[in-house]
Amino acid sequence: SAVISQKPSRDICQRGTSLTIQCQVDSQVTMMFWYRQQPGQSLTLIATANQGSEATYESGFVIDKFPISRPNLTFSTLTVSNMSPEDSSIYLCSVRNRDEQFFGPGTRLTVL
Amino acid sequence: QKEVEQNSGPLSVPEGAIASLNCTYSDRGSQSFFWYRQYSGKSPELIMFIYSNGDKEDGRFTAQLNKASQYVSLLIRDSQPSDSATYLCAARRGGGAQKLVFGQGTRLTINP
């Protein structure tokens, strides 16, 4: 398996501001993913972040709103930009290790 | 039609009994199927994955896959109160597509 950490674990932000979430993995992985889980809902993929290439965004998510960096094989960031209360959610980093896929502990974001 | 569908529950099972969780998928290109357990306030934890028709066992858990019927299930034997959680089914296509598509999850309660 892979050990994944995220920072911050939670935050409360004002609308119109931005928050950058960090994801660190204890081993080198090719594929990293960012998911969102809104209250009482399942997981929705925001984007796939591969090292050395631009992130691939899912329908409904755009780079201007959710810019992603992937500077190396163990680290990625997701920024939630110009936040509104609708962005209140849990944001999860996920990595693929061979056939398995693991999740970080998540970042609980509340936007006021 | 959602790509991956689960009965949202709640499903109540007495302690010591077998809990049966079901999942159907619509994309015949799906090759691998995953079961995650998610406790309230926590991130998803991988239980097991399956990609061949038939059964795959790991401890008290058995995953079953029937590609002809596009059906995946998870059996939990000797259910314990600690098994009470939401169980998420996910599917991954083969080939270059790497993302997991999740069902909405089934909430399972084991009654002592």
PDB file of C-alpha atoms in Angstrom:
ATOM      1  CA  SER A   1       0.000   0.000   0.000  1.00  0.00           C
ATOM      2  CA  ALA A   2       0.952   3.668   0.016  1.00  0.00           C
ATOM      3  CA  VAL A   3       0.967   6.084   2.937  1.00  0.00           C
ATOM      4  CA  ILE A   4      -0.600   9.378   1.930  1.00  0.00           C
ATOM      5  CA  SER A   5      -0.716  12.573   3.923  1.00  0.00           C
ATOM      6  CA  GLN A   6      -2.643  15.745   3.228  1.00  0.00           C
ATOM      7  CA  LYS A   7      -2.349  19.265   4.529  1.00  0.00           C
ATOM      8  CA  PRO A   8      -4.342  20.942   5.878  1.00  0.00           C
ATOM      9  CA  SER A   9      -6.686  18.379   7.401  1.00  0.00           C
ATOM     10  CA  ARG A  10      -9.409  20.993   7.612  1.00  0.00           C
ATOM     11  CA  ASP A  11      -9.900  24.682   7.045  1.00  0.00           C
ATOM     12  CA  ILE A  12     -12.566  27.346   7.204  1.00  0.00           C
ATOM     13  CA  CYS A  13     -12.237  29.977   4.505  1.00  0.00           C
ATOM     14  CA  GLN A  14     -13.993  33.107   3.386  1.00  0.00           C
ATOM     15  CA  ARG A  15     -15.674  33.250   0.018  1.00  0.00           C
ATOM     16  CA  GLY A  16     -13.538  34.675  -2.736  1.00  0.00           C
ATOM     17  CA  THR A  17     -10.285  33.376  -1.296  1.00  0.00           C
ATOM     18  CA  SER A  18      -8.181  30.404  -2.417  1.00  0.00           C
ATOM     19  CA  LEU A  19      -6.832  27.381  -0.594  1.00  0.00           C
ATOM     20  CA  THR A  20      -4.014  25.091  -1.643  1.00  0.00           C
ATOM     21  CA  ILE A  21      -4.134  21.491  -0.478  1.00  0.00           C
ATOM     22  CA  GLN A  22      -0.954  19.464  -0.381  1.00  0.00           C
ATOM     23  CA  CYS A  23      -0.652  15.723  -0.903  1.00  0.00           C
ATOM     24  CA  GLN A  24       2.488  13.787  -0.028  1.00  0.00           C
ATOM     25  CA  VAL A  25       3.064  10.084  -0.718  1.00  0.00           C
ATOM     26  CA  ASP A  26       5.712   7.904   0.900  1.00  0.00           C
ATOM     27  CA  SER A  27       6.692   6.280  -2.404  1.00  0.00           C
ATOM     28  CA  GLN A  28       6.989   7.284  -6.020  1.00  0.00           C
ATOM     29  CA  VAL A  29       3.736   6.913  -7.925  1.00  0.00           C
ATOM     30  CA  THR A  30       2.930   7.719 -11.505  1.00  0.00           C
ATOM     31  CA  MET A  31      -0.736   8.459 -11.149  1.00  0.00           C
ATOM     32  CA  MET A  32      -2.313  10.765  -8.595  1.00  0.00           C
ATOM     33  CA  PHE A  33      -5.921  11.785  -8.498  1.00  0.00           C
ATOM     34  CA  TRP A  34      -7.963  14.457  -6.780  1.00  0.00           C
ATOM     35  CA  TYR A  35     -11.508  13.678  -5.704  1.00  0.00           C
ATOM     36  CA  ARG A  36     -14.255  15.652  -4.051  1.00  0.00           C
ATOM     37  CA  GLN A  37     -16.818  14.223  -1.685  1.00  0.00           C
ATOM     38  CA  GLN A  38     -19.687  16.517  -0.859  1.00  0.00           C
ATOM     39  CA  PRO A  39     -21.713  15.917   2.305  1.00  0.00           C
ATOM     40  CA  GLY A  40     -23.628  12.667   2.116  1.00  0.00           C
ATOM     41  CA  GLN A  41     -22.419  11.984  -1.414  1.00  0.00           C
ATOM     42  CA  SER A  42     -20.052   9.618  -3.104  1.00  0.00           C
ATOM     43  CA  LEU A  43     -16.696  10.475  -4.619  1.00  0.00           C
ATOM     44  CA  THR A  44     -16.379  12.592  -7.740  1.00  0.00           C
ATOM     45  CA  LEU A  45     -13.117  12.757  -9.658  1.00  0.00           C
ATOM     46  CA  ILE A  46     -11.854  16.290 -10.219  1.00  0.00           C
ATOM     47  CA  ALA A  47      -8.699  15.540 -12.177  1.00  0.00           C
ATOM     48  CA  THR A  48      -5.864  13.128 -12.821  1.00  0.00           C
ATOM     49  CA  ALA A  49      -2.370  14.476 -12.198  1.00  0.00           C
ATOM     50  CA  ASN A  50       0.556  12.728 -13.840  1.00  0.00           C
ATOM     51  CA  GLN A  51       4.078  13.925 -13.288  1.00  0.00           C
ATOM     52  CA  GLY A  52       5.512  15.719 -16.273  1.00  0.00           C
ATOM     53  CA  SER A  53       2.215  16.447 -17.984  1.00  0.00           C
ATOM     54  CA  GLU A  54      -0.779  18.708 -17.605  1.00  0.00           C
ATOM     55  CA  ALA A  55      -3.544  17.506 -15.351  1.00  0.00           C
ATOM     56  CA  THR A  56      -6.578  15.985 -17.035  1.00  0.00           C
ATOM     57  CA  TYR A  57      -9.833  17.450 -15.758  1.00  0.00           C
ATOM     58  CA  GLU A  58     -13.207  15.755 -15.637  1.00  0.00           C
ATOM     59  CA  SER A  59     -16.340  17.273 -17.076  1.00  0.00           C
ATOM     60  CA  GLY A  60     -17.522  20.124 -14.892  1.00  0.00           C
ATOM     61  CA  PHE A  61     -14.092  20.942 -13.481  1.00  0.00           C
ATOM     62  CA  VAL A  62     -11.746  23.522 -14.992  1.00  0.00           C
ATOM     63  CA  ILE A  63      -8.132  24.416 -14.482  1.00  0.00           C
ATOM     64  CA  ASP A  64      -8.867  28.045 -13.577  1.00  0.00           C
ATOM     65  CA  LYS A  65     -10.982  26.904 -10.651  1.00  0.00           C
ATOM     66  CA  PHE A  66      -8.898  23.896  -9.579  1.00  0.00           C
ATOM     67  CA  PRO A  67      -5.272  24.376 -10.669  1.00  0.00           C
ATOM     68  CA  ILE A  68      -3.096  21.363  -9.934  1.00  0.00           C
ATOM     69  CA  SER A  69       0.638  20.988  -9.666  1.00  0.00           C
ATOM     70  CA  ARG A  70       2.615  17.737  -9.841  1.00  0.00           C
ATOM     71  CA  PRO A  71       6.263  18.676  -9.489  1.00  0.00           C
ATOM     72  CA  ASN A  72       7.531  15.151  -8.729  1.00  0.00           C
ATOM     73  CA  LEU A  73       6.454  11.557  -8.214  1.00  0.00           C
ATOM     74  CA  THR A  74       5.620  11.940  -4.515  1.00  0.00           C
ATOM     75  CA  PHE A  75       3.846  15.285  -4.286  1.00  0.00           C
ATOM     76  CA  SER A  76       0.889  17.191  -5.702  1.00  0.00           C
ATOM     77  CA  THR A  77      -1.177  20.237  -4.840  1.00  0.00           C
ATOM     78  CA  LEU A  78      -4.759  21.164  -5.594  1.00  0.00           C
ATOM     79  CA  THR A  79      -5.861  24.783  -5.311  1.00  0.00           C
ATOM     80  CA  VAL A  80      -9.505  25.675  -4.868  1.00  0.00           C
ATOM     81  CA  SER A  81      -9.754  29.188  -6.276  1.00  0.00           C
ATOM     82  CA  ASN A  82     -12.223  31.997  -5.725  1.00  0.00           C
ATOM     83  CA  MET A  83     -14.151  29.856  -3.302  1.00  0.00           C
ATOM     84  CA  SER A  84     -17.897  29.926  -2.742  1.00  0.00           C
ATOM     85  CA  PRO A  85     -19.979  28.048  -0.161  1.00  0.00           C
ATOM     86  CA  GLU A  86     -20.721  25.434  -2.842  1.00  0.00           C
ATOM     87  CA  ASP A  87     -17.048  24.422  -2.675  1.00  0.00           C
ATOM     88  CA  SER A  88     -17.536  23.219   0.900  1.00  0.00           C
ATOM     89  CA  SER A  89     -16.570  19.585   0.675  1.00  0.00           C
ATOM     90  CA  ILE A  90     -13.960  16.997   1.519  1.00  0.00           C
ATOM     91  CA  TYR A  91     -11.094  16.936  -0.957  1.00  0.00           C
ATOM     92  CA  LEU A  92      -9.229  13.660  -1.259  1.00  0.00           C
ATOM     93  CA  CYS A  93      -5.903  12.860  -2.813  1.00  0.00           C
ATOM     94  CA  SER A  94      -5.604   9.359  -4.227  1.00  0.00           C
ATOM     95  CA  VAL A  95      -2.759   7.364  -5.729  1.00  0.00           C
ATOM     96  CA  ARG A  96      -2.554   4.281  -7.855  1.00  0.00           C
ATOM     97  CA  ASN A  97       0.020   1.691  -6.881  1.00  0.00           C
ATOM     98  CA  ARG A  98       0.040  -1.171  -9.391  1.00  0.00           C
ATOM     99  CA  ASP A  99      -3.608  -2.262  -9.616  1.00  0.00           C
ATOM    100  CA  GLU A 100      -4.668  -0.825  -6.265  1.00  0.00           C
ATOM    101  CA  GLN A 101      -5.773   2.708  -5.494  1.00  0.00           C
ATOM    102  CA  PHE A 102      -5.488   4.347  -2.096  1.00  0.00           C
ATOM    103  CA  PHE A 103      -6.847   7.518  -0.551  1.00  0.00           C
ATOM    104  CA  GLY A 104      -5.372  10.128   1.689  1.00  0.00           C
ATOM    105  CA  PRO A 105      -7.121  11.239   4.871  1.00  0.00           C
ATOM    106  CA  GLY A 106      -8.838  14.137   3.126  1.00  0.00           C
ATOM    107  CA  THR A 107      -9.109  17.875   3.637  1.00  0.00           C
ATOM    108  CA  ARG A 108     -12.400  19.113   5.040  1.00  0.00           C
ATOM    109  CA  LEU A 109     -13.093  22.552   3.595  1.00  0.00           C
ATOM    110  CA  THR A 110     -15.809  24.885   4.812  1.00  0.00           C
ATOM    111  CA  VAL A 111     -16.423  28.114   2.905  1.00  0.00           C
ATOM    112  CA  LEU A 112     -18.379  30.854   4.659  1.00  0.00           C
TER     113      LEU A 112
ATOM    114  CA  GLN B   1     -28.367   5.632 -15.948  1.00  0.00           C
ATOM    115  CA  LYS B   2     -25.438   5.940 -13.590  1.00  0.00           C
ATOM    116  CA  GLU B   3     -22.283   4.082 -14.532  1.00  0.00           C
ATOM    117  CA  VAL B   4     -22.074   2.330 -11.176  1.00  0.00           C
ATOM    118  CA  GLU B   5     -25.170   1.762  -9.088  1.00  0.00           C
ATOM    119  CA  GLN B   6     -25.601   0.608  -5.529  1.00  0.00           C
ATOM    120  CA  ASN B   7     -28.563   0.398  -3.220  1.00  0.00           C
ATOM    121  CA  SER B   8     -28.007   3.268  -0.795  1.00  0.00           C
ATOM    122  CA  GLY B   9     -29.513   1.312   2.091  1.00  0.00           C
ATOM    123  CA  PRO B  10     -29.402   1.399   4.995  1.00  0.00           C
ATOM    124  CA  LEU B  11     -28.859  -2.339   5.135  1.00  0.00           C
ATOM    125  CA  SER B  12     -29.222  -3.855   8.588  1.00  0.00           C
ATOM    126  CA  VAL B  13     -27.709  -7.237   9.380  1.00  0.00           C
ATOM    127  CA  PRO B  14     -27.517  -9.039  12.724  1.00  0.00           C
ATOM    128  CA  GLU B  15     -24.114  -9.670  14.200  1.00  0.00           C
ATOM    129  CA  GLY B  16     -22.599 -12.940  13.037  1.00  0.00           C
ATOM    130  CA  ALA B  17     -24.674 -13.109   9.864  1.00  0.00           C
ATOM    131  CA  ILE B  18     -23.523 -12.662   6.269  1.00  0.00           C
ATOM    132  CA  ALA B  19     -23.856  -9.164   4.842  1.00  0.00           C
ATOM    133  CA  SER B  20     -24.353  -9.026   1.093  1.00  0.00           C
ATOM    134  CA  LEU B  21     -23.649  -5.812  -0.780  1.00  0.00           C
ATOM    135  CA  ASN B  22     -24.469  -5.451  -4.447  1.00  0.00           C
ATOM    136  CA  CYS B  23     -23.324  -3.267  -7.295  1.00  0.00           C
ATOM    137  CA  THR B  24     -24.159  -3.090 -10.996  1.00  0.00           C
ATOM    138  CA  TYR B  25     -22.304  -1.281 -13.740  1.00  0.00           C
ATOM    139  CA  SER B  26     -23.314  -0.112 -17.172  1.00  0.00           C
ATOM    140  CA  ASP B  27     -19.973   0.243 -18.985  1.00  0.00           C
ATOM    141  CA  ARG B  28     -18.994  -3.082 -20.523  1.00  0.00           C
ATOM    142  CA  GLY B  29     -15.475  -1.693 -20.941  1.00  0.00           C
ATOM    143  CA  SER B  30     -15.030  -1.843 -17.159  1.00  0.00           C
ATOM    144  CA  GLN B  31     -12.299  -4.310 -16.302  1.00  0.00           C
ATOM    145  CA  SER B  32     -11.530  -3.982 -12.594  1.00  0.00           C
ATOM    146  CA  PHE B  33     -13.854  -3.530  -9.672  1.00  0.00           C
ATOM    147  CA  PHE B  34     -13.081  -2.245  -6.226  1.00  0.00           C
ATOM    148  CA  TRP B  35     -14.729  -2.301  -2.838  1.00  0.00           C
ATOM    149  CA  TYR B  36     -13.961   0.389  -0.289  1.00  0.00           C
ATOM    150  CA  ARG B  37     -15.141   0.801   3.273  1.00  0.00           C
ATOM    151  CA  GLN B  38     -15.695   4.300   4.584  1.00  0.00           C
ATOM    152  CA  TYR B  39     -16.365   5.060   8.206  1.00  0.00           C
ATOM    153  CA  SER B  40     -18.144   8.299   9.000  1.00  0.00           C
ATOM    154  CA  GLY B  41     -15.702  11.198   8.876  1.00  0.00           C
ATOM    155  CA  LYS B  42     -12.919   9.055   7.438  1.00  0.00           C
ATOM    156  CA  SER B  43     -11.539   8.490   3.961  1.00  0.00           C
ATOM    157  CA  PRO B  44     -12.244   5.343   1.924  1.00  0.00           C
ATOM    158  CA  GLU B  45     -10.216   2.268   2.805  1.00  0.00           C
ATOM    159  CA  LEU B  46      -9.571  -0.352   0.120  1.00  0.00           C
ATOM    160  CA  ILE B  47     -11.003  -3.763   1.022  1.00  0.00           C
ATOM    161  CA  MET B  48     -10.233  -5.622  -2.177  1.00  0.00           C
ATOM    162  CA  PHE B  49     -10.473  -5.569  -5.941  1.00  0.00           C
ATOM    163  CA  ILE B  50     -11.457  -8.153  -8.517  1.00  0.00           C
ATOM    164  CA  TYR B  51     -11.049  -8.409 -12.274  1.00  0.00           C
ATOM    165  CA  SER B  52     -11.793 -12.048 -13.091  1.00  0.00           C
ATOM    166  CA  ASN B  53     -15.212 -13.650 -13.201  1.00  0.00           C
ATOM    167  CA  GLY B  54     -15.949 -15.671 -10.097  1.00  0.00           C
ATOM    168  CA  ASP B  55     -15.084 -15.269  -6.458  1.00  0.00           C
ATOM    169  CA  LYS B  56     -12.112 -13.752  -4.683  1.00  0.00           C
ATOM    170  CA  GLU B  57     -11.729 -14.268  -0.961  1.00  0.00           C
ATOM    171  CA  ASP B  58      -9.743 -12.291   1.600  1.00  0.00           C
ATOM    172  CA  GLY B  59     -10.416 -13.199   5.193  1.00  0.00           C
ATOM    173  CA  ARG B  60     -14.062 -12.573   6.005  1.00  0.00           C
ATOM    174  CA  PHE B  61     -14.601 -10.781   2.697  1.00  0.00           C
ATOM    175  CA  THR B  62     -15.532 -12.346  -0.639  1.00  0.00           C
ATOM    176  CA  ALA B  63     -15.919 -10.336  -3.817  1.00  0.00           C
ATOM    177  CA  GLN B  64     -17.936 -11.840  -6.648  1.00  0.00           C
ATOM    178  CA  LEU B  65     -17.886 -10.709 -10.262  1.00  0.00           C
ATOM    179  CA  ASN B  66     -20.225 -11.655 -13.074  1.00  0.00           C
ATOM    180  CA  LYS B  67     -19.281  -9.749 -16.206  1.00  0.00           C
ATOM    181  CA  ALA B  68     -22.102 -11.196 -18.277  1.00  0.00           C
ATOM    182  CA  SER B  69     -24.641  -9.769 -15.828  1.00  0.00           C
ATOM    183  CA  GLN B  70     -22.495  -6.668 -15.106  1.00  0.00           C
ATOM    184  CA  TYR B  71     -22.800  -7.411 -11.430  1.00  0.00           C
ATOM    185  CA  VAL B  72     -20.352  -7.204  -8.542  1.00  0.00           C
ATOM    186  CA  SER B  73     -21.001  -8.134  -4.954  1.00  0.00           C
ATOM    187  CA  LEU B  74     -19.223  -8.158  -1.630  1.00  0.00           C
ATOM    188  CA  LEU B  75     -20.014 -10.696   1.055  1.00  0.00           C
ATOM    189  CA  ILE B  76     -18.964 -10.128   4.636  1.00  0.00           C
ATOM    190  CA  ARG B  77     -19.043 -13.279   6.743  1.00  0.00           C
ATOM    191  CA  ASP B  78     -19.444 -13.300  10.515  1.00  0.00           C
ATOM    192  CA  SER B  79     -20.424  -9.620  10.468  1.00  0.00           C
ATOM    193  CA  GLN B  80     -19.195  -7.549  13.371  1.00  0.00           C
ATOM    194  CA  PRO B  81     -20.460  -4.205  14.688  1.00  0.00           C
ATOM    195  CA  SER B  82     -17.123  -2.751  13.538  1.00  0.00           C
ATOM    196  CA  ASP B  83     -18.181  -3.561   9.966  1.00  0.00           C
ATOM    197  CA  SER B  84     -20.859  -0.867  10.215  1.00  0.00           C
ATOM    198  CA  ALA B  85     -19.839   1.673   7.587  1.00  0.00           C
ATOM    199  CA  THR B  86     -20.618   2.844   4.070  1.00  0.00           C
ATOM    200  CA  TYR B  87     -19.347   0.493   1.374  1.00  0.00           C
ATOM    201  CA  LEU B  88     -18.366   1.995  -1.961  1.00  0.00           C
ATOM    202  CA  CYS B  89     -18.183   0.054  -5.196  1.00  0.00           C
ATOM    203  CA  ALA B  90     -15.978   1.419  -7.990  1.00  0.00           C
ATOM    204  CA  ALA B  91     -15.160   0.392 -11.547  1.00  0.00           C
ATOM    205  CA  ARG B  92     -12.150   1.045 -13.734  1.00  0.00           C
ATOM    206  CA  ARG B  93     -12.032   0.677 -17.472  1.00  0.00           C
ATOM    207  CA  GLY B  94      -9.247  -1.177 -19.141  1.00  0.00           C
ATOM    208  CA  GLY B  95      -6.788   0.301 -21.605  1.00  0.00           C
ATOM    209  CA  GLY B  96      -5.497   3.837 -21.172  1.00  0.00           C
ATOM    210  CA  ALA B  97      -8.351   5.077 -18.963  1.00  0.00           C
ATOM    211  CA  GLN B  98      -7.268   4.858 -15.369  1.00  0.00           C
ATOM    212  CA  LYS B  99      -9.941   6.556 -13.318  1.00  0.00           C
ATOM    213  CA  LEU B 100     -12.248   4.903 -10.841  1.00  0.00           C
ATOM    214  CA  VAL B 101     -15.956   5.591 -11.125  1.00  0.00           C
ATOM    215  CA  PHE B 102     -17.796   5.225  -7.841  1.00  0.00           C
ATOM    216  CA  GLY B 103     -21.286   4.201  -6.931  1.00  0.00           C
ATOM    217  CA  GLN B 104     -23.206   6.173  -4.347  1.00  0.00           C
ATOM    218  CA  GLY B 105     -22.382   3.707  -1.576  1.00  0.00           C
ATOM    219  CA  THR B 106     -24.410   1.396   0.644  1.00  0.00           C
ATOM    220  CA  ARG B 107     -24.717   2.162   4.329  1.00  0.00           C
ATOM    221  CA  LEU B 108     -24.397  -1.041   6.355  1.00  0.00           C
ATOM    222  CA  THR B 109     -25.354  -1.402  10.006  1.00  0.00           C
ATOM    223  CA  ILE B 110     -24.485  -4.528  11.985  1.00  0.00           C
ATOM    224  CA  ASN B 111     -26.798  -4.952  14.935  1.00  0.00           C
ATOM    225  CA  PRO B 112     -25.390  -6.604  18.075  1.00  0.00           C
TER     226      PRO B 112
END
